[in-house]
JSON list of C-alpha atoms and ligand atoms in Angstrom, two decimals:
[
{"chain": "A", "resi": 1, "resn": "MET", "atom": "CA", "xyz": [-52.63, -33.00, -8.76]},
{"chain": "A", "resi": 2, "resn": "VAL", "atom": "CA", "xyz": [-51.53, -30.64, -5.96]},
{"chain": "A", "resi": 3, "resn": "ASN", "atom": "CA", "xyz": [-51.32, -32.20, -2.57]},
{"chain": "A", "resi": 4, "resn": "ASN", "atom": "CA", "xyz": [-52.66, -29.60, -0.13]},
{"chain": "A", "resi": 5, "resn": "LYS", "atom": "CA", "xyz": [-52.40, -29.41, 3.61]},
{"chain": "A", "resi": 6, "resn": "THR", "atom": "CA", "xyz": [-54.88, -27.63, 5.88]},
{"chain": "A", "resi": 7, "resn": "CYS", "atom": "CA", "xyz": [-53.55, -25.52, 8.78]},
{"chain": "A", "resi": 8, "resn": "PRO", "atom": "CA", "xyz": [-55.21, -26.64, 12.02]},
{"chain": "A", "resi": 9, "resn": "GLY", "atom": "CA", "xyz": [-55.36, -23.04, 13.32]},
{"chain": "A", "resi": 10, "resn": "CYS", "atom": "CA", "xyz": [-56.51, -20.76, 10.55]},
{"chain": "A", "resi": 11, "resn": "GLY", "atom": "CA", "xyz": [-57.79, -23.41, 8.11]},
{"chain": "A", "resi": 12, "resn": "VAL", "atom": "CA", "xyz": [-55.72, -22.12, 5.16]},
{"chain": "A", "resi": 13, "resn": "MET", "atom": "CA", "xyz": [-54.95, -24.78, 2.51]},
{"chain": "A", "resi": 14, "resn": "LEU", "atom": "CA", "xyz": [-51.38, -24.65, 1.23]},
{"chain": "A", "resi": 15, "resn": "PRO", "atom": "CA", "xyz": [-49.30, -26.92, -0.99]},
{"chain": "A", "resi": 16, "resn": "ASN", "atom": "CA", "xyz": [-47.84, -29.68, 1.20]},
{"chain": "A", "resi": 17, "resn": "LYS", "atom": "CA", "xyz": [-44.09, -29.27, 1.58]},
{"chain": "A", "resi": 18, "resn": "ASN", "atom": "CA", "xyz": [-43.85, -31.91, 4.30]},
{"chain": "A", "resi": 19, "resn": "LEU", "atom": "CA", "xyz": [-42.89, -29.32, 6.88]},
{"chain": "A", "resi": 20, "resn": "GLU", "atom": "CA", "xyz": [-43.14, -30.12, 10.57]},
{"chain": "A", "resi": 21, "resn": "PHE", "atom": "CA", "xyz": [-46.01, -28.68, 12.60]},
{"chain": "A", "resi": 22, "resn": "SER", "atom": "CA", "xyz": [-45.02, -25.60, 14.64]},
{"chain": "A", "resi": 23, "resn": "ASP", "atom": "CA", "xyz": [-44.19, -26.25, 18.26]},
{"chain": "A", "resi": 24, "resn": "GLN", "atom": "CA", "xyz": [-45.13, -22.73, 19.36]},
{"chain": "A", "resi": 25, "resn": "TYR", "atom": "CA", "xyz": [-48.41, -22.31, 17.47]},
{"chain": "A", "resi": 26, "resn": "ASN", "atom": "CA", "xyz": [-51.26, -24.56, 16.51]},
{"chain": "A", "resi": 27, "resn": "ALA", "atom": "CA", "xyz": [-50.14, -24.20, 12.88]},
{"chain": "A", "resi": 28, "resn": "SER", "atom": "CA", "xyz": [-48.88, -26.24, 9.95]},
{"chain": "A", "resi": 29, "resn": "GLY", "atom": "CA", "xyz": [-45.26, -25.73, 9.04]},
{"chain": "A", "resi": 30, "resn": "GLU", "atom": "CA", "xyz": [-46.38, -24.33, 5.66]},
{"chain": "A", "resi": 31, "resn": "CYS", "atom": "CA", "xyz": [-48.56, -21.73, 7.34]},
{"chain": "A", "resi": 32, "resn": "ILE", "atom": "CA", "xyz": [-45.90, -20.63, 9.85]},
{"chain": "A", "resi": 33, "resn": "GLN", "atom": "CA", "xyz": [-43.48, -20.25, 6.94]},
{"chain": "A", "resi": 34, "resn": "LEU", "atom": "CA", "xyz": [-45.80, -17.61, 5.47]},
{"chain": "A", "resi": 35, "resn": "TYR", "atom": "CA", "xyz": [-46.03, -15.90, 8.79]},
{"chain": "A", "resi": 36, "resn": "HIS", "atom": "CA", "xyz": [-42.27, -15.67, 9.05]},
{"chain": "A", "resi": 37, "resn": "GLU", "atom": "CA", "xyz": [-42.18, -14.31, 5.48]},
{"chain": "A", "resi": 38, "resn": "LEU", "atom": "CA", "xyz": [-44.72, -11.56, 6.42]},
{"chain": "A", "resi": 39, "resn": "SER", "atom": "CA", "xyz": [-42.81, -10.70, 9.56]},
{"chain": "A", "resi": 40, "resn": "ALA", "atom": "CA", "xyz": [-39.55, -10.40, 7.52]},
{"chain": "A", "resi": 41, "resn": "ASN", "atom": "CA", "xyz": [-41.37, -8.17, 5.11]},
{"chain": "A", "resi": 42, "resn": "PHE", "atom": "CA", "xyz": [-42.44, -5.85, 7.89]},
{"chain": "A", "resi": 43, "resn": "ILE", "atom": "CA", "xyz": [-38.92, -5.78, 9.34]},
{"chain": "A", "resi": 44, "resn": "MET", "atom": "CA", "xyz": [-37.61, -4.70, 5.95]},
{"chain": "A", "resi": 45, "resn": "SER", "atom": "CA", "xyz": [-39.97, -1.77, 5.76]},
{"chain": "A", "resi": 46, "resn": "PRO", "atom": "CA", "xyz": [-40.29, -0.60, 9.38]},
{"chain": "A", "resi": 47, "resn": "ASP", "atom": "CA", "xyz": [-42.81, 2.01, 10.41]},
{"chain": "A", "resi": 48, "resn": "VAL", "atom": "CA", "xyz": [-43.25, 4.10, 13.57]},
{"chain": "A", "resi": 49, "resn": "THR", "atom": "CA", "xyz": [-46.63, 2.58, 14.33]},
{"chain": "A", "resi": 50, "resn": "PHE", "atom": "CA", "xyz": [-45.13, -0.90, 14.64]},
{"chain": "A", "resi": 51, "resn": "ARG", "atom": "CA", "xyz": [-47.80, -2.54, 12.53]},
{"chain": "A", "resi": 52, "resn": "THR", "atom": "CA", "xyz": [-46.11, -5.91, 12.87]},
{"chain": "A", "resi": 53, "resn": "GLN", "atom": "CA", "xyz": [-47.76, -6.17, 16.31]},
{"chain": "A", "resi": 54, "resn": "HIS", "atom": "CA", "xyz": [-51.18, -6.59, 14.64]},
{"chain": "A", "resi": 55, "resn": "ALA", "atom": "CA", "xyz": [-49.83, -9.56, 12.67]},
{"chain": "A", "resi": 56, "resn": "VAL", "atom": "CA", "xyz": [-48.43, -11.09, 15.90]},
{"chain": "A", "resi": 57, "resn": "ASP", "atom": "CA", "xyz": [-51.84, -10.81, 17.52]},
{"chain": "A", "resi": 58, "resn": "ALA", "atom": "CA", "xyz": [-53.98, -11.88, 14.58]},
{"chain": "A", "resi": 59, "resn": "TYR", "atom": "CA", "xyz": [-51.70, -14.88, 14.00]},
{"chain": "A", "resi": 60, "resn": "GLY", "atom": "CA", "xyz": [-51.52, -15.65, 17.71]},
{"chain": "A", "resi": 61, "resn": "ALA", "atom": "CA", "xyz": [-55.23, -15.73, 18.27]},
{"chain": "A", "resi": 62, "resn": "GLN", "atom": "CA", "xyz": [-55.88, -17.65, 15.07]},
{"chain": "A", "resi": 63, "resn": "HIS", "atom": "CA", "xyz": [-53.33, -20.35, 15.98]},
{"chain": "A", "resi": 64, "resn": "SER", "atom": "CA", "xyz": [-54.39, -20.88, 19.59]},
{"chain": "A", "resi": 65, "resn": "GLY", "atom": "CA", "xyz": [-55.22, -24.28, 21.11]},
{"chain": "A", "resi": 66, "resn": "ASN", "atom": "CA", "xyz": [-53.16, -27.40, 21.43]},
{"chain": "A", "resi": 67, "resn": "ARG", "atom": "CA", "xyz": [-49.94, -26.60, 23.26]},
{"chain": "A", "resi": 68, "resn": "VAL", "atom": "CA", "xyz": [-50.21, -22.84, 22.84]},
{"chain": "A", "resi": 69, "resn": "LYS", "atom": "CA", "xyz": [-49.82, -21.04, 26.14]},
{"chain": "A", "resi": 70, "resn": "ASN", "atom": "CA", "xyz": [-52.93, -19.24, 27.50]},
{"chain": "A", "resi": 71, "resn": "ILE", "atom": "CA", "xyz": [-51.03, -15.99, 27.92]},
{"chain": "A", "resi": 72, "resn": "ARG", "atom": "CA", "xyz": [-50.34, -15.90, 24.16]},
{"chain": "A", "resi": 73, "resn": "THR", "atom": "CA", "xyz": [-54.02, -16.23, 23.36]},
{"chain": "A", "resi": 74, "resn": "ALA", "atom": "CA", "xyz": [-54.99, -13.68, 26.00]},
{"chain": "A", "resi": 75, "resn": "PHE", "atom": "CA", "xyz": [-52.45, -11.16, 24.81]},
{"chain": "A", "resi": 76, "resn": "SER", "atom": "CA", "xyz": [-53.49, -11.73, 21.20]},
{"chain": "A", "resi": 77, "resn": "LEU", "atom": "CA", "xyz": [-57.15, -11.11, 21.94]},
{"chain": "A", "resi": 78, "resn": "ILE", "atom": "CA", "xyz": [-56.35, -7.99, 23.99]},
{"chain": "A", "resi": 79, "resn": "GLY", "atom": "CA", "xyz": [-54.12, -6.66, 21.19]},
{"chain": "A", "resi": 80, "resn": "LEU", "atom": "CA", "xyz": [-56.79, -7.28, 18.60]},
{"chain": "A", "resi": 81, "resn": "TYR", "atom": "CA", "xyz": [-59.46, -5.60, 20.71]},
{"chain": "A", "resi": 82, "resn": "LEU", "atom": "CA", "xyz": [-57.31, -2.53, 21.26]},
{"chain": "A", "resi": 83, "resn": "ALA", "atom": "CA", "xyz": [-56.39, -2.34, 17.57]},
{"chain": "A", "resi": 84, "resn": "VAL", "atom": "CA", "xyz": [-59.77, -3.04, 16.02]},
{"chain": "A", "resi": 85, "resn": "GLU", "atom": "CA", "xyz": [-62.20, -1.39, 18.48]},
{"chain": "A", "resi": 86, "resn": "ARG", "atom": "CA", "xyz": [-59.98, 1.28, 20.11]},
{"chain": "A", "resi": 87, "resn": "GLU", "atom": "CA", "xyz": [-57.76, 2.06, 17.10]},
{"chain": "A", "resi": 88, "resn": "TYR", "atom": "CA", "xyz": [-54.51, 1.56, 18.99]},
{"chain": "A", "resi": 89, "resn": "THR", "atom": "CA", "xyz": [-51.33, 1.47, 16.90]},
{"chain": "A", "resi": 90, "resn": "GLY", "atom": "CA", "xyz": [-49.09, -1.56, 17.15]},
{"chain": "A", "resi": 91, "resn": "ARG", "atom": "CA", "xyz": [-46.80, 0.51, 19.41]},
{"chain": "A", "resi": 92, "resn": "GLN", "atom": "CA", "xyz": [-49.64, 1.36, 21.80]},
{"chain": "A", "resi": 93, "resn": "VAL", "atom": "CA", "xyz": [-50.69, -2.24, 21.93]},
{"chain": "A", "resi": 94, "resn": "GLN", "atom": "CA", "xyz": [-47.12, -3.20, 22.78]},
{"chain": "A", "resi": 95, "resn": "HIS", "atom": "CA", "xyz": [-47.21, -0.77, 25.74]},
{"chain": "A", "resi": 96, "resn": "ALA", "atom": "CA", "xyz": [-50.53, -2.21, 26.96]},
{"chain": "A", "resi": 97, "resn": "HIS", "atom": "CA", "xyz": [-49.05, -5.66, 26.85]},
{"chain": "A", "resi": 98, "resn": "MET", "atom": "CA", "xyz": [-46.04, -4.57, 28.87]},
{"chain": "A", "resi": 99, "resn": "GLU", "atom": "CA", "xyz": [-48.37, -3.04, 31.47]},
{"chain": "A", "resi": 100, "resn": "LEU", "atom": "CA", "xyz": [-50.38, -6.28, 31.71]},
{"chain": "A", "resi": 101, "resn": "ALA", "atom": "CA", "xyz": [-47.26, -8.43, 31.92]},
{"chain": "A", "resi": 102, "resn": "LYS", "atom": "CA", "xyz": [-46.36, -6.67, 35.15]},
{"chain": "A", "resi": 103, "resn": "ARG", "atom": "CA", "xyz": [-49.66, -7.69, 36.77]},
{"chain": "A", "resi": 104, "resn": "ASN", "atom": "CA", "xyz": [-48.91, -11.42, 36.93]},
{"chain": "A", "resi": 105, "resn": "ILE", "atom": "CA", "xyz": [-52.42, -12.43, 35.91]},
{"chain": "A", "resi": 106, "resn": "LYS", "atom": "CA", "xyz": [-53.26, -16.14, 35.92]},
{"chain": "A", "resi": 107, "resn": "TRP", "atom": "CA", "xyz": [-54.80, -16.79, 32.49]},
{"chain": "A", "resi": 108, "resn": "SER", "atom": "CA", "xyz": [-57.20, -19.72, 32.24]},
{"chain": "A", "resi": 109, "resn": "SER", "atom": "CA", "xyz": [-57.65, -21.77, 29.07]},
{"chain": "A", "resi": 110, "resn": "PHE", "atom": "CA", "xyz": [-59.80, -20.66, 26.15]},
{"chain": "A", "resi": 111, "resn": "ILE", "atom": "CA", "xyz": [-62.53, -22.37, 24.17]},
{"chain": "A", "resi": 112, "resn": "LEU", "atom": "CA", "xyz": [-61.68, -21.93, 20.48]},
{"chain": "A", "resi": 113, "resn": "PRO", "atom": "CA", "xyz": [-64.23, -20.44, 18.08]},
{"chain": "A", "resi": 114, "resn": "ILE", "atom": "CA", "xyz": [-66.16, -22.92, 15.95]},
{"chain": "A", "resi": 115, "resn": "ARG", "atom": "CA", "xyz": [-66.87, -20.54, 13.09]},
{"chain": "A", "resi": 116, "resn": "PRO", "atom": "CA", "xyz": [-64.17, -20.73, 10.36]},
{"chain": "A", "resi": 117, "resn": "TYR", "atom": "CA", "xyz": [-61.96, -17.76, 9.62]},
{"chain": "A", "resi": 118, "resn": "ALA", "atom": "CA", "xyz": [-62.43, -15.83, 6.37]},
{"chain": "A", "resi": 119, "resn": "LEU", "atom": "CA", "xyz": [-58.84, -14.55, 6.10]},
{"chain": "A", "resi": 120, "resn": "SER", "atom": "CA", "xyz": [-55.39, -15.83, 6.84]},
{"chain": "A", "resi": 121, "resn": "VAL", "atom": "CA", "xyz": [-51.75, -14.70, 6.77]},
{"chain": "A", "resi": 122, "resn": "ALA", "atom": "CA", "xyz": [-51.69, -15.77, 3.09]},
{"chain": "A", "resi": 123, "resn": "ASP", "atom": "CA", "xyz": [-54.22, -13.04, 2.15]},
{"chain": "A", "resi": 124, "resn": "VAL", "atom": "CA", "xyz": [-52.00, -10.34, 3.72]},
{"chain": "A", "resi": 125, "resn": "LEU", "atom": "CA", "xyz": [-48.80, -11.68, 2.21]},
{"chain": "A", "resi": 126, "resn": "ASN", "atom": "CA", "xyz": [-50.15, -12.20, -1.25]},
{"chain": "A", "resi": 127, "resn": "ILE", "atom": "CA", "xyz": [-51.71, -8.77, -1.71]},
{"chain": "A", "resi": 128, "resn": "VAL", "atom": "CA", "xyz": [-49.88, -5.90, -3.41]},
{"chain": "A", "resi": 129, "resn": "GLU", "atom": "CA", "xyz": [-47.74, -3.88, -1.11]},
{"chain": "A", "resi": 130, "resn": "VAL", "atom": "CA", "xyz": [-49.91, -0.69, -1.25]},
{"chain": "A", "resi": 131, "resn": "LYS", "atom": "CA", "xyz": [-52.91, -2.62, 0.09]},
{"chain": "A", "resi": 132, "resn": "ARG", "atom": "CA", "xyz": [-51.02, -4.61, 2.70]},
{"chain": "A", "resi": 133, "resn": "ASN", "atom": "CA", "xyz": [-51.86, -2.36, 5.68]},
{"chain": "A", "resi": 134, "resn": "GLU", "atom": "CA", "xyz": [-55.53, -2.36, 4.83]},
{"chain": "A", "resi": 135, "resn": "MET", "atom": "CA", "xyz": [-55.56, -6.18, 4.48]},
{"chain": "A", "resi": 136, "resn": "LEU", "atom": "CA", "xyz": [-53.62, -6.53, 7.73]},
{"chain": "A", "resi": 137, "resn": "MET", "atom": "CA", "xyz": [-56.43, -4.67, 9.52]},
{"chain": "A", "resi": 138, "resn": "GLU", "atom": "CA", "xyz": [-59.14, -6.64, 7.72]},
{"chain": "A", "resi": 139, "resn": "TRP", "atom": "CA", "xyz": [-57.41, -9.82, 8.82]},
{"chain": "A", "resi": 140, "resn": "SER", "atom": "CA", "xyz": [-57.18, -8.53, 12.41]},
{"chain": "A", "resi": 141, "resn": "LYS", "atom": "CA", "xyz": [-60.86, -7.58, 12.34]},
{"chain": "A", "resi": 142, "resn": "ASN", "atom": "CA", "xyz": [-61.92, -10.97, 10.97]},
{"chain": "A", "resi": 143, "resn": "VAL", "atom": "CA", "xyz": [-59.97, -12.79, 13.71]},
{"chain": "A", "resi": 144, "resn": "TRP", "atom": "CA", "xyz": [-61.39, -10.53, 16.39]},
{"chain": "A", "resi": 145, "resn": "ASP", "atom": "CA", "xyz": [-65.00, -10.93, 15.07]},
{"chain": "A", "resi": 146, "resn": "THR", "atom": "CA", "xyz": [-64.58, -14.74, 15.00]},
{"chain": "A", "resi": 147, "resn": "TRP", "atom": "CA", "xyz": [-63.64, -14.71, 18.69]},
{"chain": "A", "resi": 148, "resn": "GLU", "atom": "CA", "xyz": [-66.99, -13.00, 19.57]},
{"chain": "A", "resi": 149, "resn": "ASN", "atom": "CA", "xyz": [-67.53, -15.20, 22.65]},
{"chain": "A", "resi": 150, "resn": "TYR", "atom": "CA", "xyz": [-64.59, -13.45, 24.29]},
{"chain": "A", "resi": 151, "resn": "HIS", "atom": "CA", "xyz": [-65.35, -9.83, 23.45]},
{"chain": "A", "resi": 152, "resn": "GLU", "atom": "CA", "xyz": [-66.84, -9.01, 26.86]},
{"chain": "A", "resi": 153, "resn": "TRP", "atom": "CA", "xyz": [-64.10, -10.88, 28.61]},
{"chain": "A", "resi": 154, "resn": "THR", "atom": "CA", "xyz": [-61.43, -8.95, 26.74]},
{"chain": "A", "resi": 155, "resn": "ARG", "atom": "CA", "xyz": [-63.11, -5.57, 27.34]},
{"chain": "A", "resi": 156, "resn": "ASN", "atom": "CA", "xyz": [-63.37, -6.30, 31.05]},
{"chain": "A", "resi": 157, "resn": "ILE", "atom": "CA", "xyz": [-59.74, -7.34, 31.34]},
{"chain": "A", "resi": 158, "resn": "CYS", "atom": "CA", "xyz": [-58.69, -4.04, 29.78]},
{"chain": "A", "resi": 159, "resn": "LYS", "atom": "CA", "xyz": [-61.02, -2.03, 32.00]},
{"chain": "A", "resi": 160, "resn": "SER", "atom": "CA", "xyz": [-59.75, -3.79, 35.12]},
{"chain": "A", "resi": 161, "resn": "TYR", "atom": "CA", "xyz": [-56.04, -3.87, 34.50]},
{"chain": "A", "resi": 162, "resn": "LEU", "atom": "CA", "xyz": [-55.06, -1.01, 32.25]},
{"chain": "A", "resi": 163, "resn": "LYS", "atom": "CA", "xyz": [-54.42, 2.41, 33.68]},
{"chain": "A", "resi": 164, "resn": "HIS", "atom": "CA", "xyz": [-55.63, 5.40, 31.68]},
{"chain": "A", "resi": 165, "resn": "PHE", "atom": "CA", "xyz": [-58.07, 3.23, 29.87]},
{"chain": "B", "resi": 1, "resn": "ZN", "atom": "ZN1", "xyz": [-52.52, -21.16, 9.77]}
]
Protein backbone atom coordinates (compact mmCIF):
# COMPACT_ATOMS: atom_id res chain seq x y z
CA MET A 1 0.00 0.00 0.00
CA VAL A 2 1.32 3.43 -0.93
CA ASN A 3 1.74 5.79 1.96
CA ASN A 4 0.57 9.19 0.69
CA LYS A 5 1.06 12.63 2.18
CA THR A 6 -1.23 15.61 1.57
CA CYS A 7 0.30 19.03 0.94
CA PRO A 8 -1.21 21.57 3.39
CA GLY A 9 -1.15 24.30 0.72
CA CYS A 10 -2.44 22.90 -2.56
CA GLY A 11 -3.88 19.62 -1.25
CA VAL A 12 -1.99 17.39 -3.70
CA MET A 13 -1.45 13.83 -2.46
CA LEU A 14 2.04 12.49 -3.15
CA PRO A 15 3.92 9.37 -2.07
CA ASN A 16 5.46 10.05 1.33
CA LYS A 17 9.24 10.34 1.11
CA ASN A 18 9.54 11.61 4.68
CA LEU A 19 10.76 15.00 3.48
CA GLU A 20 10.69 18.00 5.82
CA PHE A 21 7.99 20.62 5.40
CA SER A 22 9.16 23.69 3.51
CA ASP A 23 10.20 26.62 5.70
CA GLN A 24 9.39 29.21 3.02
CA TYR A 25 6.04 27.93 1.84
CA ASN A 26 3.06 26.26 3.46
CA ALA A 27 3.99 23.08 1.56
CA SER A 28 5.00 19.48 2.07
CA GLY A 29 8.61 18.64 1.17
CA GLU A 30 7.29 16.30 -1.51
CA CYS A 31 5.29 19.11 -3.13
CA ILE A 32 8.14 21.64 -3.01
CA GLN A 33 10.38 19.07 -4.66
CA LEU A 34 8.03 19.02 -7.66
CA TYR A 35 8.05 22.81 -7.74
CA HIS A 36 11.84 22.84 -7.87
CA GLU A 37 11.72 20.26 -10.63
CA LEU A 38 9.33 22.42 -12.67
CA SER A 39 11.47 25.53 -12.09
CA ALA A 40 14.58 23.64 -13.25
CA ASN A 41 12.64 22.53 -16.29
CA PHE A 42 11.81 26.15 -17.17
CA ILE A 43 15.41 27.23 -16.64
CA MET A 44 16.57 24.57 -19.09
CA SER A 45 14.24 25.83 -21.79
CA PRO A 46 14.18 29.61 -21.23
CA ASP A 47 11.80 31.85 -23.15
CA VAL A 48 11.58 35.60 -23.66
CA THR A 49 8.21 35.87 -21.94
CA PHE A 50 9.66 34.52 -18.67
CA ARG A 51 6.81 32.05 -18.13
CA THR A 52 8.42 30.78 -14.92
CA GLN A 53 6.97 33.89 -13.20
CA HIS A 54 3.46 32.40 -13.52
CA ALA A 55 4.64 29.26 -11.73
CA VAL A 56 6.19 31.41 -8.97
CA ASP A 57 2.87 33.24 -8.48
CA ALA A 58 0.56 30.22 -8.77
CA TYR A 59 2.72 28.25 -6.36
CA GLY A 60 3.12 31.22 -4.02
CA ALA A 61 -0.60 31.92 -3.70
CA GLN A 62 -1.45 28.25 -3.37
CA HIS A 63 1.05 27.75 -0.56
CA SER A 64 0.20 30.82 1.51
CA GLY A 65 -0.60 30.74 5.21
CA ASN A 66 1.39 29.54 8.16
CA ARG A 67 4.78 31.33 8.25
CA VAL A 68 4.57 32.62 4.67
CA LYS A 69 5.15 36.36 4.47
CA ASN A 70 2.19 38.56 3.50
CA ILE A 71 4.19 40.20 0.73
CA ARG A 72 4.66 36.83 -0.97
CA THR A 73 0.90 36.20 -1.01
CA ALA A 74 0.18 39.77 -2.15
CA PHE A 75 2.70 39.65 -5.00
CA SER A 76 1.45 36.21 -6.04
CA LEU A 77 -2.16 37.38 -6.27
CA ILE A 78 -1.16 40.53 -8.16
CA GLY A 79 0.92 38.44 -10.57
CA LEU A 80 -1.94 36.01 -11.15
CA TYR A 81 -4.41 38.82 -11.75
CA LEU A 82 -2.15 40.52 -14.27
CA ALA A 83 -1.45 37.23 -16.06
CA VAL A 84 -4.95 35.76 -16.07
CA GLU A 85 -7.19 38.82 -16.49
CA ARG A 86 -4.82 41.28 -18.16
CA GLU A 87 -2.75 38.80 -20.20
CA TYR A 88 0.59 40.08 -18.95
CA THR A 89 3.62 37.97 -19.79
CA GLY A 90 5.82 36.76 -16.96
CA ARG A 91 8.30 39.51 -17.84
CA GLN A 92 5.61 42.21 -17.58
CA VAL A 93 4.47 40.80 -14.23
CA GLN A 94 8.06 40.95 -13.03
CA HIS A 95 8.24 44.65 -13.92
CA ALA A 96 4.96 45.35 -12.08
CA HIS A 97 6.36 43.59 -9.00
CA MET A 98 9.48 45.75 -9.15
CA GLU A 99 7.36 48.87 -9.37
CA LEU A 100 5.27 47.79 -6.36
CA ALA A 101 8.36 46.87 -4.34
CA LYS A 102 9.49 50.51 -4.51
CA ARG A 103 6.27 51.68 -2.86
CA ASN A 104 6.95 50.13 0.55
CA ILE A 105 3.35 49.05 1.02
CA LYS A 106 2.43 47.48 4.38
CA TRP A 107 0.70 44.20 3.48
CA SER A 108 -1.79 42.84 5.99
CA SER A 109 -2.50 39.15 6.47
CA PHE A 110 -4.77 37.13 4.20
CA ILE A 111 -7.67 34.80 4.86
CA LEU A 112 -7.02 31.62 2.87
CA PRO A 113 -9.68 30.30 0.50
CA ILE A 114 -11.76 27.41 1.81
CA ARG A 115 -12.58 25.94 -1.61
CA PRO A 116 -10.07 23.22 -2.61
CA TYR A 117 -7.83 23.72 -5.65
CA ALA A 118 -8.46 21.66 -8.79
CA LEU A 119 -4.87 21.77 -10.07
CA SER A 120 -1.39 21.64 -8.62
CA VAL A 121 2.24 21.84 -9.69
CA ALA A 122 2.08 18.08 -10.31
CA ASP A 123 -0.42 18.60 -13.16
CA VAL A 124 1.94 21.03 -14.90
CA LEU A 125 5.00 18.88 -14.37
CA ASN A 126 3.40 15.62 -15.44
CA ILE A 127 1.90 16.80 -18.71
CA VAL A 128 3.71 16.40 -22.05
CA GLU A 129 6.05 19.27 -22.87
CA VAL A 130 3.96 20.64 -25.78
CA LYS A 131 0.98 21.17 -23.48
CA ARG A 132 2.94 22.54 -20.54
CA ASN A 133 2.37 26.26 -21.22
CA GLU A 134 -1.34 25.70 -21.60
CA MET A 135 -1.49 23.76 -18.33
CA LEU A 136 0.62 26.40 -16.61
CA MET A 137 -2.01 29.01 -17.49
CA GLU A 138 -4.87 26.69 -16.47
CA TRP A 139 -3.19 26.18 -13.13
CA SER A 140 -2.71 29.96 -12.73
CA LYS A 141 -6.35 30.54 -13.59
CA ASN A 142 -7.56 27.90 -11.15
CA VAL A 143 -5.52 29.42 -8.31
CA TRP A 144 -6.72 32.93 -9.20
CA ASP A 145 -10.38 31.76 -9.35
CA THR A 146 -10.07 30.03 -5.99
CA TRP A 147 -8.92 33.30 -4.39
CA GLU A 148 -12.14 35.03 -5.55
CA ASN A 149 -12.57 36.87 -2.24
CA TYR A 150 -9.49 38.93 -3.08
CA HIS A 151 -10.24 39.78 -6.71
CA GLU A 152 -11.51 43.29 -5.93
CA TRP A 153 -8.68 43.90 -3.50
CA THR A 154 -6.09 42.91 -6.11
CA ARG A 155 -7.65 45.01 -8.86
CA ASN A 156 -7.73 48.04 -6.55
CA ILE A 157 -4.09 47.63 -5.54
CA CYS A 158 -3.06 47.58 -9.20
CA LYS A 159 -5.23 50.60 -9.97
CA SER A 160 -3.83 52.57 -7.03
CA TYR A 161 -0.16 51.74 -7.28
CA LEU A 162 0.79 50.86 -10.84
CA LYS A 163 1.58 53.63 -13.27
CA HIS A 164 0.32 53.22 -16.85
CA PHE A 165 -2.32 50.80 -15.67
ZN1 LIG B 1 1.49 21.79 -2.54
